[in-house]
C-alpha cells in the first residue's frame, strides 16, 4: 500500500491506468490538460498508447476506433472542445462501443480560461449518454474505473465531467501496489452495425432510449450517490463538487439538513430522491451551472404527485452563472432556511487588495513583434485583424490592439474570409498559432484558397502549444510518448494547399519580417506569412537590454507601441527591468538608438 498526493487530473489518469486503459487521446485545454500529460508519462511503464491529437474530434474518433477493436479507450478535453467533438459524439451514441470508452470533459464554471460557461451534463442529456460528476480527486479516480465497466455494460460511451476545482485540487490517495491485469484484445469484428445508415439509426434510437432506463437502474445502486438523513425538515440535493460546499456551509452555519449527494446526475436515480421527498418538508438543489439535476427532480415530483416545495436555479435561489464556493452556498442555504445571511462578524476576513495585473504577453514573446510588424505594415489602412484562441489572443490588449475578433479555435481564417466577402476592398489579416493551425485552421485555409479570398494569414509558430503547458503538435519531432520519426512542415503544407505567396520569417528580425508583411498585404488572393521563433518561456535568454538616457529622446515609442512588460516609465525616462528577455526588438524600433545591450559602451 502506498500513498500519493495527486491533483484531480492526475487522479483521473491513474484511475484510467488502473482500469487497464489501452488507448488515450486528448487535445490540451484548461482545466483538462494534465490528464493526458500524466497518462503519457505512464504509458510506456504501463504498456498503453497515448497521443496528443490534432483536435478533440480526432481524439474522440481515434478512441472510438480503439473501442471498436475491443480496447478500453479514453478521450479527454475541456468543455469547449466537446463542441468540436460533438459530431462523432452524437453518432457514437447510436453506434455504441465494444471496449469501454470514457470521455472526460472538464467544465470551467467561472469561467477562468474559456470562451463559454457551458455545462457538459446538458450535452450528455442531449446525446443520451450517462454522465458522472466527481466531488473530489479520490472520487474522480474511482469513477473512471467504474465508468469503463459501465460503458462495457451498457455498450455506450460514458462521460466523466469534473469541474475546475476537482481537476486542480490535490488529495492524498491510497494505492495498492501492483499492475493492472492485462486485458486481451478481441479485435474488430466486421458487422453491419458499425455503419450508421438511416435504417440502423431508426432501430438503434429505440435501443438507445432503452439504455437510459438501464443506466438509471444501475445508478440506483451506485456508491457515488449517498443520502444522509437528519431529523430536520430541510432536504438538500448537491451534485459534484457542490456537495463539499454544502457540507462545509452547514458546518459553519450550524444548520441541520438531510443531504443527498448525487455523483450520477444523468440519468438521475429516482430511489434516493423519492426517499428524501418522504423525509423533507422542502428541498433545495445545489449544483453548478445549469439545473440538470433540479429539472429531473421537478419532473420526478410531478410524476409522483408530490407537492414538496423545490428551490434552486428555477426560482433563482441558486445562481445559474459563475462558480460556487462555500461562502456563496452558505448564503444560499441561509436564505433558503429563512435566516439572515451571516453577519460581518461571521464573514471571513476580506482578502488583501492585490495590485492590478492585466493580462499581457510575456517579455520577449515573439508574438508581440509579429503583431507590431503587421500593425505597422498596415498603418494608414483600415485593415481588420481577426484573432484566435491561444496566448496570442492577448494581442487584443493595449498598446498592440491587433485583435479585432476572436470566436473559437481555428475561426480566425474563416472569419476573415467572411469579412472579405462583404468588404472585398478592405484587407483582412488572420492570426493563429501553430497548434491551432493543425487543430482546425487548415480547413479554413483550404476554403480560402479554393474560394480565392483576398486575405493574409499569419501563422505564429512558436514551436509549441504554449498556453496549456507546452504540449507537442504535428509540427514538432515529438509526440506525447517521446521523439517522433518526422514532423509536418507548415510552410510545405501551406504551399500544398495552393497558396502562392508563402514566407517564413523571424519576428525578431523586424526589417525582413516587415518586408514580408508588406508584400503579403499587397498580394491578391490568400497570402501566408509564418512568423517562426521559439516560445520565450522555452528559449534561452539573450543579452539583456538597457536604455542610455543620454541618447534617449523620451518619445515613449518603446512603451507606447510595443507594450513589453520589461519596459516601464522611470523618474528620469523609460527603464528596462530584470524581466528583459534580450530579444532586442525594442532596440530596433528606438529612433535614437538609445536601447543597447547591457554592458555596451
XYZ file of C-alpha atoms in Angstrom:
601
model
C 0.000 0.000 0.000
C 1.350 3.445 -0.884
C 0.084 6.994 -0.546
C 0.310 9.618 -3.289
C -0.637 13.298 -3.291
C -2.427 13.718 -6.620
C -4.111 16.560 -8.437
C -7.609 15.681 -9.623
C -6.486 15.394 -13.238
C -3.613 13.126 -12.187
C -6.053 11.010 -10.172
C -8.220 10.593 -13.271
C -5.191 9.427 -15.250
C -4.157 6.975 -12.541
C -7.714 5.661 -12.373
C -7.675 5.055 -16.128
C -4.335 3.254 -15.917
C -5.637 1.094 -13.066
C -8.704 0.279 -15.159
C -6.443 -1.004 -17.922
C -6.841 1.796 -20.465
C -5.188 0.797 -23.729
C -5.556 3.938 -25.856
C -5.736 7.523 -24.529
C -6.149 10.651 -26.676
C -6.643 14.346 -25.944
C -6.246 17.881 -27.164
C -4.959 20.229 -24.400
C -7.300 22.748 -22.819
C -7.568 24.156 -19.297
C -8.711 22.661 -16.929
C -8.157 19.229 -18.522
C -4.555 19.285 -19.829
C -2.826 17.362 -17.011
C -4.935 14.252 -17.676
C -3.112 13.237 -20.848
C 0.210 14.657 -19.631
C 0.013 12.169 -16.756
C -1.204 9.349 -18.986
C 1.633 9.990 -21.456
C 4.139 9.769 -18.616
C 2.603 6.446 -17.502
C 2.121 4.994 -20.988
C 5.434 3.220 -21.539
C 5.606 1.900 -17.976
C 2.039 0.583 -18.072
C 2.107 -0.558 -21.688
C -0.624 1.534 -23.319
C -0.736 4.145 -26.086
C -1.220 7.890 -25.504
C -1.364 10.723 -28.014
C -1.957 14.430 -28.311
C -4.450 14.513 -31.167
C -4.740 17.489 -33.525
C -8.168 18.355 -32.103
C -10.907 16.923 -29.897
C -12.862 15.448 -32.809
C -9.796 13.475 -33.866
C -9.162 12.411 -30.267
C -12.662 11.006 -29.855
C -12.597 9.283 -33.229
C -9.249 7.590 -32.522
C -10.556 6.462 -29.134
C -13.768 5.188 -30.763
C -11.774 3.172 -33.296
C -9.791 1.566 -30.497
C -13.014 0.756 -28.686
C -14.435 -0.861 -31.837
C -11.486 -3.275 -31.659
C -12.299 -4.091 -28.042
C -9.759 -1.859 -26.313
C -10.514 0.321 -23.309
C -10.086 3.871 -24.580
C -10.243 7.376 -23.131
C -10.604 10.772 -24.800
C -10.025 13.939 -22.719
C -10.871 17.569 -23.455
C -12.333 20.727 -21.943
C -15.959 21.674 -22.311
C -15.437 23.858 -25.378
C -13.539 21.008 -27.011
C -16.651 18.859 -26.806
C -18.227 21.240 -29.322
C -15.550 20.197 -31.831
C -16.142 16.537 -30.968
C -19.930 16.745 -30.955
C -20.375 15.292 -34.445
C -18.779 11.908 -33.691
C -20.251 12.006 -30.165
C -23.853 12.092 -31.327
C -23.420 9.278 -33.849
C -21.342 7.229 -31.428
C -24.284 7.150 -29.004
C -26.272 5.340 -31.686
C -23.458 3.088 -32.935
C -22.320 2.196 -29.430
C -18.958 0.810 -28.362
C -17.286 -2.523 -27.705
C -14.363 -1.839 -25.371
C -15.088 0.632 -22.587
C -14.950 4.229 -23.861
C -14.705 7.061 -21.319
C -14.901 10.692 -22.425
C -13.509 13.051 -19.797
C -14.826 16.584 -20.336
C -13.604 19.148 -17.810
C -16.022 22.036 -17.236
C -14.883 25.542 -16.349
C -17.576 27.334 -14.298
C -16.472 30.852 -13.660
C -15.168 30.749 -16.373
C -11.452 31.008 -15.632
C -10.000 30.338 -19.091
C -12.788 29.631 -21.537
C -14.990 31.320 -24.111
C -18.131 29.810 -22.575
C -19.529 28.519 -19.282
C -21.429 25.635 -20.835
C -22.487 22.573 -18.829
C -21.378 19.220 -20.257
C -24.159 17.438 -18.354
C -26.597 19.109 -20.778
C -24.556 17.700 -23.657
C -24.751 14.256 -22.039
C -28.553 14.562 -21.838
C -28.685 15.708 -25.453
C -26.551 12.777 -26.593
C -28.401 10.398 -24.219
C -25.168 9.289 -22.579
C -24.645 8.618 -18.855
C -22.547 11.189 -17.008
C -20.604 11.035 -13.733
C -19.724 14.135 -11.689
C -16.919 13.661 -9.126
C -16.755 15.692 -5.907
C -13.096 15.014 -5.083
C -9.901 13.771 -6.796
C -10.211 10.421 -4.998
C -13.767 10.007 -6.206
C -12.733 11.002 -9.736
C -10.205 8.173 -9.745
C -12.836 5.653 -8.621
C -15.385 6.995 -11.096
C -13.030 6.436 -14.041
C -12.738 2.758 -13.162
C -16.497 2.498 -12.698
C -17.082 4.354 -15.984
C -15.124 1.788 -18.018
C -17.191 -1.036 -16.526
C -20.416 0.911 -17.041
C -19.502 1.621 -20.665
C -18.950 -2.060 -21.376
C -22.134 -2.982 -19.528
C -24.283 -0.507 -21.461
C -22.238 -0.646 -24.719
C -22.283 3.159 -24.629
C -19.605 5.837 -24.167
C -19.682 7.266 -20.636
C -18.881 10.904 -19.856
C -16.899 11.895 -16.764
C -17.412 15.590 -16.047
C -15.060 17.060 -13.423
C -15.135 20.821 -12.853
C -12.158 23.118 -12.299
C -11.959 22.674 -8.509
C -11.972 18.886 -8.771
C -9.466 18.934 -11.636
C -6.959 21.139 -9.834
C -7.478 20.255 -6.149
C -4.948 17.870 -4.577
C -5.660 14.958 -2.248
C -3.763 12.088 -0.628
C -4.876 8.856 -2.313
C -4.061 5.315 -1.259
C -2.789 2.838 -3.832
C -2.394 -0.890 -3.701
C 0.891 -1.826 -5.335
C 0.696 -3.986 -8.419
C -0.012 -3.563 -12.112
C -3.462 -3.588 -13.692
C -4.309 -7.010 -15.129
C -3.602 -7.229 -18.858
C -6.760 -7.117 -20.958
C -6.791 -9.296 -24.086
C -7.868 -7.560 -27.284
C -10.672 -9.273 -29.152
C -10.110 -7.212 -32.294
C -12.535 -5.545 -34.665
C -15.259 -7.830 -35.945
C -16.903 -6.834 -39.211
C -20.597 -6.222 -38.708
C -23.168 -4.044 -40.455
C -23.987 -2.452 -37.107
C -20.816 -0.358 -37.291
C -22.103 1.556 -40.336
C -24.656 4.209 -39.481
C -27.221 4.037 -42.277
C -30.641 5.654 -41.625
C -32.310 2.257 -41.182
C -29.775 1.408 -38.479
C -30.275 4.784 -36.772
C -34.031 4.254 -36.591
C -33.501 0.883 -34.946
C -30.704 1.987 -32.640
C -32.645 5.023 -31.397
C -35.102 2.650 -29.721
C -32.189 0.736 -28.212
C -30.520 3.984 -27.049
C -33.684 5.057 -25.232
C -33.883 1.660 -23.544
C -30.287 2.048 -22.367
C -31.310 5.209 -20.489
C -33.509 3.188 -18.167
C -30.856 0.512 -17.793
C -28.318 3.176 -16.809
C -30.791 4.652 -14.319
C -31.266 1.259 -12.681
C -27.504 0.819 -12.337
C -27.183 4.299 -10.828
C -29.773 3.412 -8.177
C -27.103 1.172 -6.621
C -24.056 3.335 -7.367
C -21.973 4.212 -4.317
C -21.444 7.736 -5.673
C -24.983 8.668 -4.599
C -25.293 8.904 -0.824
C -28.228 10.011 1.328
C -27.720 11.118 4.936
C -30.966 11.651 6.852
C -31.384 14.236 9.602
C -34.419 14.977 11.778
C -34.663 18.432 10.209
C -37.377 19.023 7.605
C -34.752 20.573 5.318
C -33.560 18.478 2.371
C -30.596 19.434 0.183
C -29.541 17.706 -3.024
C -25.987 18.537 -4.123
C -24.146 17.417 -7.249
C -20.412 17.071 -7.847
C -18.072 19.477 -6.089
C -21.091 21.435 -4.744
C -21.577 18.621 -2.221
C -18.360 19.682 -0.456
C -19.541 23.293 -0.302
C -22.894 22.206 1.188
C -21.285 20.084 3.905
C -18.887 22.853 4.915
C -21.567 25.564 4.783
C -23.854 23.514 7.067
C -20.988 23.010 9.482
C -20.213 26.743 9.559
C -23.852 27.818 9.937
C -24.809 25.169 12.495
C -27.922 24.311 10.463
C -29.159 20.735 10.133
C -30.427 19.131 6.945
C -30.786 15.807 5.214
C -28.305 15.774 2.320
C -28.388 13.706 -0.839
C -25.070 13.613 -2.686
C -25.519 12.971 -6.401
C -22.497 11.700 -8.344
C -24.511 10.377 -11.312
C -26.546 13.407 -12.487
C -27.868 11.828 -15.711
C -29.922 9.739 -15.817
C -30.927 10.674 -12.279
C -31.510 7.742 -9.875
C -35.059 8.024 -8.580
C -34.926 5.914 -5.404
C -32.787 8.147 -3.159
C -34.564 11.275 -4.395
C -38.005 9.843 -3.542
C -36.698 8.786 -0.131
C -35.559 12.335 0.535
C -39.011 13.594 -0.515
C -40.529 11.386 2.179
C -38.264 12.899 4.864
C -38.055 16.569 3.943
C -40.651 19.341 4.054
C -38.834 21.384 1.434
C -35.901 20.705 -0.858
C -33.007 22.818 -2.130
C -30.959 21.658 -5.143
C -27.379 22.973 -5.243
C -25.357 22.416 -8.396
C -23.021 24.492 -10.543
C -24.097 25.855 -13.911
C -27.376 24.524 -15.355
C -30.336 22.992 -13.422
C -29.659 19.490 -14.742
C -30.422 17.623 -11.508
C -33.056 20.148 -10.426
C -35.117 19.786 -13.611
C -35.109 15.994 -13.236
C -36.117 16.320 -9.555
C -39.024 18.607 -10.504
C -40.158 16.166 -13.190
C -39.952 13.278 -10.709
C -42.027 15.199 -8.142
C -44.670 15.970 -10.783
C -44.822 12.342 -11.943
C -45.341 11.201 -8.324
C -47.821 13.980 -7.451
C -45.535 15.292 -4.721
C -46.088 18.852 -3.554
C -42.871 19.383 -1.585
C -41.511 22.853 -2.494
C -38.309 22.655 -4.585
C -35.857 25.561 -4.735
C -32.749 26.011 -6.827
C -31.984 27.764 -10.058
C -35.544 27.889 -11.348
C -36.664 30.197 -8.520
C -33.270 31.963 -8.544
C -32.309 30.795 -5.054
C -29.121 29.378 -6.619
C -27.317 31.448 -9.276
C -27.133 29.950 -12.735
C -23.882 31.693 -13.619
C -20.407 31.535 -12.139
C -18.554 29.148 -9.880
C -19.937 28.293 -6.441
C -17.889 28.286 -3.234
C -18.533 27.762 0.481
C -19.453 31.404 1.158
C -21.920 31.574 -1.725
C -23.523 28.260 -0.760
C -23.748 29.293 2.906
C -25.620 32.442 1.899
C -27.914 30.349 -0.324
C -28.723 27.919 2.496
C -29.303 30.792 4.960
C -31.759 32.374 2.537
C -33.495 29.051 1.878
C -33.891 28.467 5.625
C -35.243 31.987 6.230
C -32.197 33.087 8.154
C -30.406 36.366 7.826
C -27.135 35.890 5.970
C -24.119 35.553 8.228
C -23.190 38.936 9.748
C -19.943 40.735 9.159
C -18.521 39.156 12.302
C -19.093 35.709 10.834
C -17.797 36.547 7.397
C -14.236 35.597 6.528
C -11.661 38.365 6.591
C -11.554 40.154 3.254
C -8.633 39.256 1.041
C -5.915 41.908 0.830
C -6.163 44.180 -2.166
C -3.872 42.935 -4.897
C -2.076 45.105 -7.443
C -3.739 45.266 -10.840
C -2.221 42.658 -13.155
C -3.744 43.000 -16.612
C -3.071 40.026 -18.903
C -0.086 40.652 -21.142
C 2.219 38.749 -23.488
C 5.466 37.676 -21.796
C 8.627 39.775 -22.086
C 10.399 38.583 -25.214
C 7.284 36.875 -26.630
C 7.785 36.680 -30.417
C 4.052 37.240 -30.941
C 4.445 40.832 -29.728
C 6.893 41.577 -32.536
C 4.594 39.865 -35.057
C 1.603 41.989 -34.060
C 3.734 45.138 -34.069
C 5.097 44.360 -37.546
C 1.679 43.802 -39.132
C 0.123 46.788 -37.399
C 2.999 48.890 -38.686
C 2.832 47.406 -42.184
C -0.928 48.098 -42.347
C -0.620 51.615 -40.958
C -2.817 54.077 -42.843
C -5.219 51.358 -43.973
C -8.387 50.149 -42.293
C -7.266 46.511 -42.163
C -9.176 44.166 -39.863
C -7.207 41.780 -37.640
C -9.009 38.547 -36.796
C -7.634 36.575 -33.863
C -7.896 33.065 -32.487
C -7.679 31.067 -29.249
C -4.258 30.920 -27.612
C -1.624 33.156 -25.985
C -1.934 35.428 -28.993
C -5.469 36.386 -28.020
C -3.583 38.820 -25.757
C -2.688 40.752 -28.910
C -6.034 42.453 -28.280
C -4.569 44.271 -25.279
C -3.210 47.821 -25.498
C -0.976 49.122 -26.842
C -0.840 46.445 -29.573
C -4.643 46.295 -30.096
C -4.088 43.937 -33.017
C -7.018 41.538 -32.497
C -10.415 42.799 -33.637
C -12.305 39.479 -33.420
C -11.952 36.162 -31.602
C -14.609 33.442 -31.782
C -13.284 29.923 -31.312
C -10.442 27.581 -32.236
C -9.436 27.938 -35.863
C -12.012 30.592 -36.741
C -9.650 33.477 -37.483
C -9.162 32.463 -41.135
C -12.823 31.718 -41.822
C -13.996 34.897 -40.082
C -11.517 36.876 -42.201
C -12.829 35.115 -45.309
C -16.407 36.012 -44.421
C -15.489 39.628 -43.797
C -13.686 39.721 -47.130
C -16.833 38.629 -48.944
C -18.671 41.665 -47.605
C -15.793 44.153 -47.757
C -13.593 42.996 -50.666
C -11.677 46.277 -50.814
C -10.617 46.042 -47.201
C -7.667 43.839 -46.152
C -8.281 41.166 -43.547
C -5.373 39.720 -41.582
C -5.939 36.445 -39.686
C -3.637 35.473 -36.804
C -3.454 31.958 -35.376
C -0.851 29.768 -33.706
C 0.916 26.676 -34.989
C -1.044 24.208 -32.824
C -4.317 25.948 -33.680
C -3.414 25.741 -37.375
C -3.228 21.955 -37.055
C -6.330 21.855 -34.795
C -8.783 23.447 -37.183
C -7.109 26.280 -39.061
C -6.052 24.135 -42.018
C -9.637 23.576 -43.144
C -10.252 27.327 -43.207
C -7.089 27.907 -45.237
C -8.117 25.344 -47.855
C -11.515 27.024 -48.046
C -9.882 30.440 -48.503
C -7.635 29.121 -51.284
C -10.438 27.273 -53.028
C -12.659 30.355 -52.997
C -9.863 32.862 -53.757
C -10.306 35.003 -50.645
C -8.123 38.108 -50.557
C -6.798 37.674 -47.050
C -3.442 37.415 -45.310
C -2.887 34.617 -42.825
C -0.192 34.985 -40.173
C 0.805 31.718 -38.509
C 2.529 32.495 -35.210
C 4.783 29.464 -34.987
C 6.398 29.344 -31.533
C 7.109 25.614 -31.808
C 4.733 24.529 -29.021
C 1.208 24.679 -27.613
C 2.180 27.355 -25.113
C -0.996 28.414 -23.315
C -1.900 24.967 -21.992
C 1.562 23.880 -20.873
C 3.814 23.368 -23.933
C 2.324 20.213 -25.364
C 3.773 18.992 -28.695
C 1.932 19.093 -32.033
C 2.460 17.625 -35.531
C 4.922 20.405 -36.469
C 7.463 19.020 -33.988
C 9.505 15.837 -33.890
C 7.911 14.990 -30.581
C 4.792 13.093 -29.526
C 3.172 12.597 -26.137
C 5.253 9.446 -25.629
C 8.635 10.619 -26.952
C 10.510 11.506 -30.146
C 8.621 11.267 -33.439
C 10.020 9.896 -36.698
C 9.073 13.003 -38.609
C 7.205 16.295 -38.399
C 4.789 18.157 -40.646
C 6.356 21.213 -42.297
C 3.851 24.060 -42.022
C 5.255 26.010 -44.984
C 5.200 22.901 -47.191
C 1.652 22.133 -46.087
C 0.528 25.685 -46.848
C 2.096 25.508 -50.314
C 0.446 22.144 -50.909
C -2.896 23.818 -50.178
C -2.255 26.076 -53.156
C -1.082 29.287 -51.500
C 1.250 31.077 -53.913
C 2.786 33.620 -51.542
C 4.348 31.855 -48.527
C 7.174 33.337 -46.442
C 8.857 32.090 -43.275
C 10.473 34.898 -41.288
C 11.887 35.545 -37.822
C 9.709 38.087 -35.962
C 12.790 39.304 -34.085
C 14.190 40.490 -37.473
C 11.880 43.481 -37.857
C 13.227 44.650 -41.217
C 12.902 41.320 -43.019
C 9.599 40.489 -41.335
C 8.103 43.850 -42.191
C 9.089 43.423 -45.838
C 7.315 40.058 -45.908
C 4.264 41.606 -44.242
C 4.070 44.445 -46.779
C 4.385 42.027 -49.688
C 1.720 39.740 -48.253
C -0.713 42.600 -47.689
C -0.272 43.802 -51.274
C -0.841 40.421 -52.910
C -4.189 39.354 -54.398
C -5.622 36.071 -53.144
C -4.633 34.404 -49.909
C -1.090 35.001 -48.694
C 0.602 33.375 -45.714
C 3.442 34.622 -43.512
C 4.822 32.166 -40.961
C 6.384 34.040 -38.052
C 8.695 31.383 -36.644
C 10.501 31.838 -33.325
C 10.604 29.572 -30.262
C 8.373 30.489 -27.282
C 10.252 32.813 -24.916
C 9.453 30.630 -21.911
C 11.335 27.723 -23.534
C 14.165 29.593 -25.255
C 17.471 30.669 -23.756
C 17.570 34.318 -22.740
C 19.605 36.745 -24.826
C 21.711 39.630 -23.640
C 19.641 41.985 -21.515
C 18.952 45.484 -22.902
C 19.301 48.806 -21.119
C 18.468 52.404 -22.023
C 21.169 55.006 -22.496
C 19.355 58.061 -21.163
C 21.944 60.374 -22.769
C 20.641 59.284 -26.174
C 17.002 58.773 -25.201
C 14.551 61.250 -26.767
C 11.919 60.317 -24.172
C 9.495 59.738 -27.077
C 7.950 56.727 -25.236
C 7.753 54.768 -28.500
C 9.196 51.707 -26.750
C 6.433 51.855 -24.116
C 3.544 53.179 -26.178
C 3.868 50.905 -29.229
C 5.397 47.668 -28.052
C 3.852 47.075 -24.620
C 6.705 44.889 -23.322
C 6.240 44.306 -19.556
C 10.019 44.660 -19.086
C 9.879 48.369 -20.097
C 8.370 50.942 -17.760
C 8.403 54.625 -17.046
C 11.089 55.720 -14.592
C 11.776 59.013 -12.874
C 14.347 60.061 -15.476
C 12.854 58.312 -18.525
C 11.984 54.774 -19.620
C 13.653 51.897 -17.818
C 14.205 48.222 -18.670
C 13.761 45.846 -15.738
C 15.312 42.487 -14.947
C 12.347 40.863 -16.756
C 14.132 41.682 -20.049
C 14.478 38.578 -22.227
C 17.099 40.120 -24.510
C 15.109 39.752 -27.750
C 16.323 43.142 -28.986
C 13.040 44.087 -30.657
C 12.769 47.320 -28.655
C 16.256 48.344 -29.787
C 15.136 48.030 -33.425
C 12.239 50.444 -33.021
C 14.087 53.079 -30.964
C 14.612 56.073 -33.316
C 17.594 57.342 -31.302
C 19.487 54.089 -30.914
C 19.273 54.568 -27.151
C 18.497 50.928 -26.318
C 21.711 48.986 -26.030
C 22.881 45.593 -24.888
C 23.732 45.719 -21.179
C 27.394 46.486 -20.642
C 27.766 48.187 -24.011
C 29.868 51.385 -24.014
